Structures are given as structure tokens and as C-alpha cells.
């Protein structure tokens, strides 16, 4: 069973930031979140934490 699941998530602030992303994290898996400034790393974490809501798709 996945601890975190994102399915076809879309989010934008005047321009697409997250465009149809899908992701799941299973118990015991490890991930690293790496990217340049402004590429959506903090936004992705806020979506996972449910501090913001996606424009479309499922986050849970």
C-alpha cells in the first residue's frame, strides 16, 4: 500500500508548474527531491502535505 500517491496532478500559477505528474511512495522507499530554483520542489511538498490543492488530478 502506498503512503503517498499523486495521480495525473496539474497545478499552475499563470503557467504550468506541475503538468500531469504521477508518483507513489511505498513504505520503506527513499527518495531525493532535486531541482533548480522555481521548478516546483516546494510546491510538490505542499501538495503532499495538503497545504495547497491541485488544479486537477488526485493527491492523497
The first five atom37 places (N, CA, C, CB, O) and aatype in JSON, in Angstrom:
{
  "aatype": [20, 20, 20, 20, 20, 20, 20, 20, 20, 20, 20, 20, 20, 20, 20, 20, 20, 20, 20, 20, 20, 20, 20, 20, 20, 20, 20, 20, 20, 20, 20, 20, 20, 20, 20, 20, 20, 20, 20, 20, 20, 20, 20, 20, 20, 20, 20, 20, 20, 20, 20, 20, 20, 20, 20, 20, 20, 20, 20, 20],
  "atom_mask": [
    [1, 1, 1, 1, 1],
    [1, 1, 1, 1, 1],
    [1, 1, 1, 1, 1],
    [1, 1, 1, 1, 1],
    [1, 1, 1, 1, 1],
    [1, 1, 1, 1, 1],
    [1, 1, 1, 1, 1],
    [1, 1, 1, 1, 1],
    [1, 1, 1, 1, 1],
    [1, 1, 1, 1, 1],
    [1, 1, 1, 1, 1],
    [1, 1, 1, 1, 1],
    [1, 1, 1, 1, 1],
    [1, 1, 1, 1, 1],
    [1, 1, 1, 1, 1],
    [1, 1, 1, 1, 1],
    [1, 1, 1, 1, 1],
    [1, 1, 1, 1, 1],
    [1, 1, 1, 1, 1],
    [1, 1, 1, 1, 1],
    [1, 1, 1, 1, 1],
    [1, 1, 1, 1, 1],
    [1, 1, 1, 1, 1],
    [1, 1, 1, 1, 1],
    [1, 1, 1, 1, 1],
    [1, 1, 1, 1, 1],
    [1, 1, 1, 1, 1],
    [1, 1, 1, 1, 1],
    [1, 1, 1, 1, 1],
    [1, 1, 1, 1, 1],
    [1, 1, 1, 1, 1],
    [1, 1, 1, 1, 1],
    [1, 1, 1, 1, 1],
    [1, 1, 1, 1, 1],
    [1, 1, 1, 1, 1],
    [1, 1, 1, 1, 1],
    [1, 1, 1, 1, 1],
    [1, 1, 1, 1, 1],
    [1, 1, 1, 1, 1],
    [1, 1, 1, 1, 1],
    [1, 1, 1, 1, 1],
    [1, 1, 1, 1, 1],
    [1, 1, 1, 1, 1],
    [1, 1, 1, 1, 1],
    [1, 1, 1, 1, 1],
    [1, 1, 1, 1, 1],
    [1, 1, 1, 1, 1],
    [1, 1, 1, 1, 1],
    [1, 1, 1, 1, 1],
    [1, 1, 1, 1, 1],
    [1, 1, 1, 1, 1],
    [1, 1, 1, 1, 1],
    [1, 1, 1, 1, 1],
    [1, 1, 1, 1, 1],
    [1, 1, 1, 1, 1],
    [1, 1, 1, 1, 1],
    [1, 1, 1, 1, 1],
    [1, 1, 1, 1, 1],
    [1, 1, 1, 1, 1],
    [1, 1, 1, 1, 1]
  ],
  "atom_positions": [
    [[0.84, -1.19, 0.0], [0.0, 0.0, 0.0], [0.88, 1.24, 0.0], [-0.95, 0.0, 1.22], [1.83, 1.33, 0.78]],
    [[0.57, 2.19, -0.87], [1.36, 3.4, -1.0], [1.07, 4.36, 0.16], [1.06, 4.09, -2.35], [-0.07, 4.53, 0.58]],
    [[2.13, 4.98, 0.67], [1.99, 6.0, 1.71], [1.57, 7.33, 1.1], [3.3, 6.17, 2.49], [0.78, 8.08, 1.68]],
    [[2.11, 7.62, -0.09], [1.83, 8.86, -0.81], [1.51, 8.5, -2.25], [3.02, 9.87, -0.72], [2.23, 7.71, -2.87]],
    [[0.44, 9.08, -2.79], [0.09, 8.85, -4.18], [-0.37, 10.15, -4.82], [-1.01, 7.77, -4.3], [-1.23, 10.85, -4.28]],
    [[0.2, 10.47, -5.96], [-0.26, 11.57, -6.8], [-0.61, 10.96, -8.15], [0.84, 12.72, -6.93], [0.17, 10.19, -8.71]],
    [[-1.78, 11.31, -8.69], [-2.22, 10.73, -9.95], [-2.68, 11.82, -10.91], [-3.35, 9.71, -9.71], [-3.7, 12.47, -10.68]],
    [[-1.91, 12.01, -11.98], [-2.23, 13.0, -13.02], [-2.53, 14.38, -12.43], [-3.43, 12.52, -13.84], [-3.55, 14.99, -12.74]],
    [[-1.63, 14.86, -11.59], [-1.8, 16.15, -10.91], [-1.34, 17.29, -11.82], [-1.02, 16.18, -9.57], [-0.26, 17.24, -12.41]],
    [[-2.18, 18.31, -11.9], [-1.88, 19.52, -12.64], [-1.97, 20.69, -11.67], [-2.85, 19.72, -13.86], [-2.91, 20.78, -10.88]],
    [[-0.99, 21.6, -11.75], [-1.0, 22.79, -10.91], [-0.21, 23.87, -11.61], [-0.42, 22.51, -9.49], [0.87, 23.62, -12.15]],
    [[-0.75, 25.08, -11.61], [-0.04, 26.19, -12.25], [-0.34, 27.5, -11.57], [-0.4, 26.27, -13.71], [-1.38, 27.68, -10.95]],
    [[0.59, 28.4, -11.71], [0.43, 29.77, -11.22], [0.66, 30.7, -12.4], [1.44, 30.08, -10.04], [1.67, 31.39, -12.47]],
    [[-0.3, 30.73, -13.33], [-0.15, 31.53, -14.53], [0.56, 30.77, -15.64], [0.61, 32.79, -14.22], [0.4, 31.09, -16.81]],
    [[1.33, 29.76, -15.28], [1.99, 28.86, -16.24], [2.04, 27.48, -15.59], [3.45, 29.38, -16.63], [2.04, 27.37, -14.36]],
    [[2.07, 26.42, -16.39], [2.09, 25.07, -15.79], [3.35, 24.84, -14.96], [1.99, 23.99, -16.89], [4.46, 25.03, -15.44]],
    [[3.16, 24.44, -13.73], [4.29, 24.12, -12.86], [4.4, 22.6, -12.72], [4.13, 24.79, -11.47], [5.47, 22.03, -12.91]],
    [[3.3, 21.97, -12.39], [3.23, 20.51, -12.35], [2.19, 20.11, -13.4], [2.85, 19.96, -10.91], [1.02, 20.49, -13.29]],
    [[2.6, 19.38, -14.4], [1.75, 19.1, -15.56], [1.54, 17.61, -15.74], [2.34, 19.71, -16.82], [2.29, 16.95, -16.47]],
    [[0.52, 17.07, -15.08], [0.16, 15.67, -15.24], [1.12, 14.7, -14.57], [0.09, 15.34, -16.68], [1.39, 13.63, -15.1]],
    [[1.64, 15.06, -13.39], [2.59, 14.18, -12.72], [1.87, 13.07, -11.97], [3.48, 14.99, -11.76], [0.78, 13.26, -11.42]],
    [[2.5, 11.91, -11.96], [2.03, 10.77, -11.18], [3.21, 10.24, -10.38], [1.42, 9.65, -12.11], [4.33, 10.17, -10.89]],
    [[2.95, 9.87, -9.14], [4.02, 9.47, -8.24], [3.43, 8.66, -7.1], [4.8, 10.7, -7.7], [2.34, 8.98, -6.62]],
    [[4.12, 7.64, -6.67], [3.71, 6.94, -5.45], [4.96, 6.55, -4.67], [2.85, 5.68, -5.78], [6.01, 6.26, -5.24]],
    [[4.82, 6.54, -3.37], [5.91, 6.2, -2.47], [5.42, 5.11, -1.53], [6.4, 7.44, -1.67], [4.46, 5.29, -0.79]],
    [[6.09, 3.99, -1.57], [5.75, 2.84, -0.75], [6.53, 2.89, 0.56], [6.03, 1.51, -1.5], [7.58, 3.54, 0.64]],
    [[6.03, 2.21, 1.58], [6.7, 2.14, 2.86], [8.1, 1.55, 2.66], [5.88, 1.29, 3.87], [8.26, 0.53, 1.99]],
    [[9.1, 2.2, 3.26], [10.48, 1.73, 3.18], [11.27, 2.3, 2.02], [10.5, 0.26, 3.09], [12.5, 2.17, 2.0]],
    [[10.6, 2.93, 1.05], [11.32, 3.54, -0.07], [11.93, 4.86, 0.35], [10.38, 3.74, -1.28], [11.43, 5.53, 1.25]],
    [[13.01, 5.21, -0.31], [13.66, 6.5, -0.06], [13.74, 7.26, -1.37], [15.08, 6.32, 0.56], [13.96, 6.67, -2.43]],
    [[13.55, 8.56, -1.28], [13.62, 9.4, -2.47], [14.4, 10.66, -2.15], [12.21, 9.76, -2.99], [14.55, 11.05, -0.99]],
    [[14.9, 11.29, -3.19], [15.55, 12.6, -3.08], [14.83, 13.54, -4.04], [17.1, 12.53, -3.4], [14.46, 13.14, -5.14]],
    [[14.64, 14.77, -3.62], [13.97, 15.77, -4.44], [15.01, 16.83, -4.81], [12.75, 16.4, -3.69], [15.43, 17.62, -3.97]],
    [[15.41, 16.82, -6.07], [16.49, 17.68, -6.54], [16.0, 18.46, -7.76], [17.77, 16.85, -6.88], [15.33, 17.91, -8.62]],
    [[16.34, 19.73, -7.82], [15.98, 20.54, -8.99], [16.42, 21.97, -8.81], [14.48, 20.47, -9.24], [16.76, 22.41, -7.71]],
    [[16.39, 22.7, -9.9], [16.74, 24.13, -9.87], [15.66, 24.94, -9.17], [16.95, 24.65, -11.3], [14.55, 24.46, -8.94]],
    [[16.0, 26.17, -8.85], [15.03, 27.09, -8.24], [13.84, 27.29, -9.17], [15.69, 28.45, -7.91], [14.01, 27.46, -10.38]],
    [[12.63, 27.27, -8.6], [11.45, 27.55, -9.38], [10.9, 26.39, -10.17], [11.72, 28.64, -10.29], [10.03, 26.58, -11.03]],
    [[11.37, 25.18, -9.91], [10.9, 24.02, -10.68], [9.78, 23.26, -10.0], [12.04, 23.09, -10.95], [9.28, 22.29, -10.57]],
    [[9.36, 23.67, -8.8], [8.2, 23.07, -8.17], [8.47, 22.13, -7.01], [7.44, 22.35, -9.17], [7.57, 21.4, -6.58]],
    [[9.69, 22.11, -6.49], [10.02, 21.2, -5.37], [9.18, 21.52, -4.13], [11.51, 21.3, -5.03], [8.56, 20.62, -3.57]],
    [[9.17, 22.76, -3.71], [8.4, 23.15, -2.52], [6.91, 23.0, -2.77], [8.72, 24.6, -2.11], [6.17, 22.61, -1.87]],
    [[6.47, 23.3, -3.96], [5.07, 23.15, -4.32], [4.64, 21.69, -4.23], [4.81, 23.7, -5.72], [3.56, 21.39, -3.74]],
    [[5.48, 20.79, -4.71], [5.18, 19.36, -4.62], [5.04, 18.92, -3.17], [6.28, 18.55, -5.32], [4.13, 18.17, -2.83]],
    [[5.94, 19.38, -2.31], [5.86, 19.03, -0.9], [4.6, 19.61, -0.24], [7.1, 19.52, -0.16], [4.0, 18.96, 0.61]],
    [[4.21, 20.81, -0.63], [2.99, 21.41, -0.09], [1.76, 20.65, -0.55], [2.88, 22.89, -0.52], [0.79, 20.52, 0.2]],
    [[1.77, 20.13, -1.78], [0.68, 19.3, -2.27], [0.57, 18.03, -1.45], [0.87, 18.96, -3.75], [-0.53, 17.63, -1.06]],
    [[1.7, 17.39, -1.21], [1.72, 16.15, -0.43], [1.23, 16.4, 0.99], [3.13, 15.56, -0.4], [0.51, 15.58, 1.56]],
    [[1.61, 17.54, 1.56], [1.22, 17.91, 2.92], [-0.2, 18.48, 2.98], [2.2, 18.93, 3.48], [-0.71, 18.77, 4.06]],
    [[-0.83, 18.65, 1.82], [-2.19, 19.18, 1.68], [-2.33, 20.63, 2.14], [-3.15, 18.31, 2.44], [-3.4, 21.05, 2.58]],
    [[-1.25, 21.39, 2.05], [-1.33, 22.83, 2.35], [-1.86, 23.59, 1.14], [0.04, 23.38, 2.76], [-2.35, 24.71, 1.28]],
    [[-1.75, 22.99, -0.05], [-2.36, 23.55, -1.25], [-3.11, 22.43, -1.96], [-1.27, 24.2, -2.19], [-2.87, 21.25, -1.71]],
    [[-4.03, 22.83, -2.86], [-4.85, 21.86, -3.59], [-4.51, 21.94, -5.07], [-6.37, 22.13, -3.36], [-4.31, 23.02, -5.61]],
    [[-4.43, 20.79, -5.72], [-4.11, 20.73, -7.14], [-5.27, 21.28, -7.97], [-3.79, 19.27, -7.57], [-6.42, 21.21, -7.55]],
    [[-4.94, 21.83, -9.14], [-5.97, 22.3, -10.08], [-6.76, 21.12, -10.63], [-5.32, 23.11, -11.24], [-7.96, 21.23, -10.88]],
    [[-6.1, 19.99, -10.82], [-6.74, 18.8, -11.35], [-5.93, 17.58, -10.91], [-6.85, 18.86, -12.9], [-4.75, 17.7, -10.59]],
    [[-6.55, 16.41, -10.89], [-5.87, 15.19, -10.52], [-6.15, 14.82, -9.07], [-4.38, 15.32, -10.75], [-6.93, 15.47, -8.37]],
    [[-5.51, 13.76, -8.62], [-5.72, 13.25, -7.27], [-4.41, 13.26, -6.48], [-6.31, 11.82, -7.31], [-3.38, 12.78, -6.96]],
    [[-4.46, 13.81, -5.29], [-3.31, 13.79, -4.38], [-3.78, 13.22, -3.06], [-2.7, 15.22, -4.19], [-4.74, 13.72, -2.47]],
    [[-3.11, 12.2, -2.58], [-3.55, 11.6, -1.32], [-2.52, 10.7, -0.72], [-4.8, 10.85, -1.51], [-2.75, 10.13, 0.34]]
  ]
}
